[in-house]
């Protein structure tokens, strides 16, 4: 039916995500319990300025 499940591993839809050693579900992302940092913080830590993105 094409619907996604909140319990699907995000790598099913974003295969470029690194393997963190355990599946991260869409539910984890929605509930902010995945442990994945906010992308702007990650970009800052990598030295990429907002105007660079």
Coordinates of N, CA and C in Angstrom, one line a residue:
X1 N 0.8 -1.2 0.0 CA 0.0 0.0 0.0 C 0.9 1.3 0.0
X2 N 2.2 1.2 0.2 CA 3.1 2.3 0.1 C 3.2 3.1 1.4
X3 N 2.4 2.8 2.4 CA 2.5 3.5 3.6 C 3.7 3.1 4.4
X4 N 4.3 4.1 5.1 CA 5.4 3.8 6.0 C 4.9 3.5 7.4
X5 N 5.8 2.8 8.1 CA 5.4 2.4 9.5 C 6.3 3.2 10.4
X6 N 5.8 3.7 11.5 CA 6.6 4.4 12.5 C 7.7 3.5 13.0
X7 N 7.6 2.2 12.9 CA 8.6 1.3 13.4 C 9.6 0.9 12.3
X8 N 9.5 1.5 11.1 CA 10.5 1.2 10.1 C 11.8 1.8 10.5
X9 N 12.9 1.1 10.1 CA 14.3 1.7 10.3 C 14.4 2.8 9.3
X10 N 15.0 4.0 9.7 CA 15.1 5.1 8.9 C 16.0 4.8 7.7
X11 N 16.9 3.9 7.8 CA 17.8 3.6 6.7 C 17.1 2.9 5.5
X12 N 15.9 2.5 5.8 CA 15.0 2.0 4.7 C 14.7 3.1 3.7
X13 N 14.6 4.3 4.2 CA 14.3 5.5 3.4 C 15.5 6.4 3.2
X14 N 16.5 6.4 4.1 CA 17.7 7.2 4.0 C 18.9 6.3 4.1
X15 N 19.2 5.5 3.1 CA 20.3 4.5 3.2 C 21.6 5.1 3.4
X16 N 21.8 6.5 3.2 CA 23.1 7.1 3.4 C 23.4 7.4 4.9
X17 N 22.4 7.1 5.7 CA 22.6 7.3 7.2 C 23.6 6.2 7.6
X18 N 24.5 6.6 8.5 CA 25.5 5.6 9.0 C 24.8 4.6 9.9
X19 N 25.4 3.5 10.0 CA 24.9 2.4 10.9 C 25.4 2.8 12.3
X20 N 24.5 3.0 13.2 CA 24.8 3.4 14.6 C 24.8 2.2 15.5
X21 N 24.8 1.0 15.0 CA 24.8 -0.2 15.8 C 23.5 -0.8 16.2
X22 N 22.5 0.0 16.0 CA 21.1 -0.5 16.3 C 20.2 0.3 15.4
X23 N 19.0 -0.3 15.1 CA 18.1 0.4 14.2 C 17.5 1.7 14.9
X24 N 17.3 2.7 14.1 CA 16.7 3.9 14.5 C 15.4 4.0 13.7
X25 N 14.3 4.0 14.4 CA 13.0 4.0 13.8 C 12.5 5.4 13.5
X26 N 11.5 5.5 12.6 CA 10.9 6.8 12.4 C 10.2 7.3 13.7
X27 N 9.7 6.4 14.5 CA 9.1 6.7 15.8 C 10.1 7.4 16.7
X28 N 11.4 6.9 16.7 CA 12.4 7.5 17.5 C 12.7 8.9 17.0
X29 N 12.7 9.2 15.7 CA 12.9 10.5 15.2 C 11.7 11.5 15.7
X30 N 10.5 11.0 15.5 CA 9.3 11.8 15.8 C 9.3 12.1 17.3
X31 N 9.7 11.2 18.1 CA 9.7 11.4 19.6 C 11.0 12.0 20.1
X32 N 11.9 12.4 19.2 CA 13.2 13.0 19.6 C 14.0 12.1 20.5
X33 N 13.9 10.8 20.3 CA 14.6 9.8 21.2 C 15.6 9.0 20.4
X34 N 16.0 9.4 19.2 CA 16.9 8.6 18.4 C 18.3 8.7 18.7
X35 N 18.7 9.8 19.4 CA 20.1 10.1 19.6 C 20.8 10.7 18.5
X36 N 20.1 11.0 17.4 CA 20.7 11.6 16.2 C 20.6 13.1 16.5
X37 N 21.8 13.8 16.4 CA 21.8 15.2 16.6 C 21.1 16.0 15.5
X38 N 20.7 17.2 15.9 CA 20.1 18.2 15.0 C 21.2 18.5 13.9
X39 N 20.7 18.5 12.7 CA 21.7 18.7 11.6 C 22.5 20.0 11.7
X40 N 21.9 21.1 12.1 CA 22.6 22.3 12.2 C 23.7 22.3 13.2
X41 N 23.5 21.5 14.3 CA 24.6 21.3 15.3 C 25.7 20.5 14.7
X42 N 25.4 19.5 14.0 CA 26.4 18.7 13.3 C 27.2 19.5 12.3
X43 N 26.5 20.3 11.5 CA 27.2 21.2 10.6 C 28.1 22.1 11.3
X44 N 27.7 22.7 12.4 CA 28.5 23.6 13.2 C 29.8 22.9 13.7
X45 N 29.6 21.7 14.2 CA 30.7 21.0 14.7 C 31.7 20.6 13.6
X46 N 31.2 20.5 12.4 CA 32.1 20.2 11.2 C 32.7 21.4 10.6
X47 N 32.3 22.6 11.2 CA 32.9 23.8 10.7 C 32.2 24.4 9.5
X48 N 31.0 24.0 9.2 CA 30.3 24.5 8.0 C 29.4 25.6 8.5
X49 N 29.5 26.8 7.9 CA 28.7 27.9 8.3 C 27.3 27.8 7.6
X50 N 26.3 28.5 8.2 CA 25.0 28.5 7.6 C 25.0 28.9 6.1
X51 N 25.8 30.0 5.8 CA 25.8 30.5 4.5 C 26.4 29.5 3.5
X52 N 27.1 28.5 4.0 CA 27.8 27.5 3.1 C 26.8 26.4 2.7
X53 N 25.7 26.3 3.4 CA 24.7 25.2 3.1 C 23.6 25.7 2.1

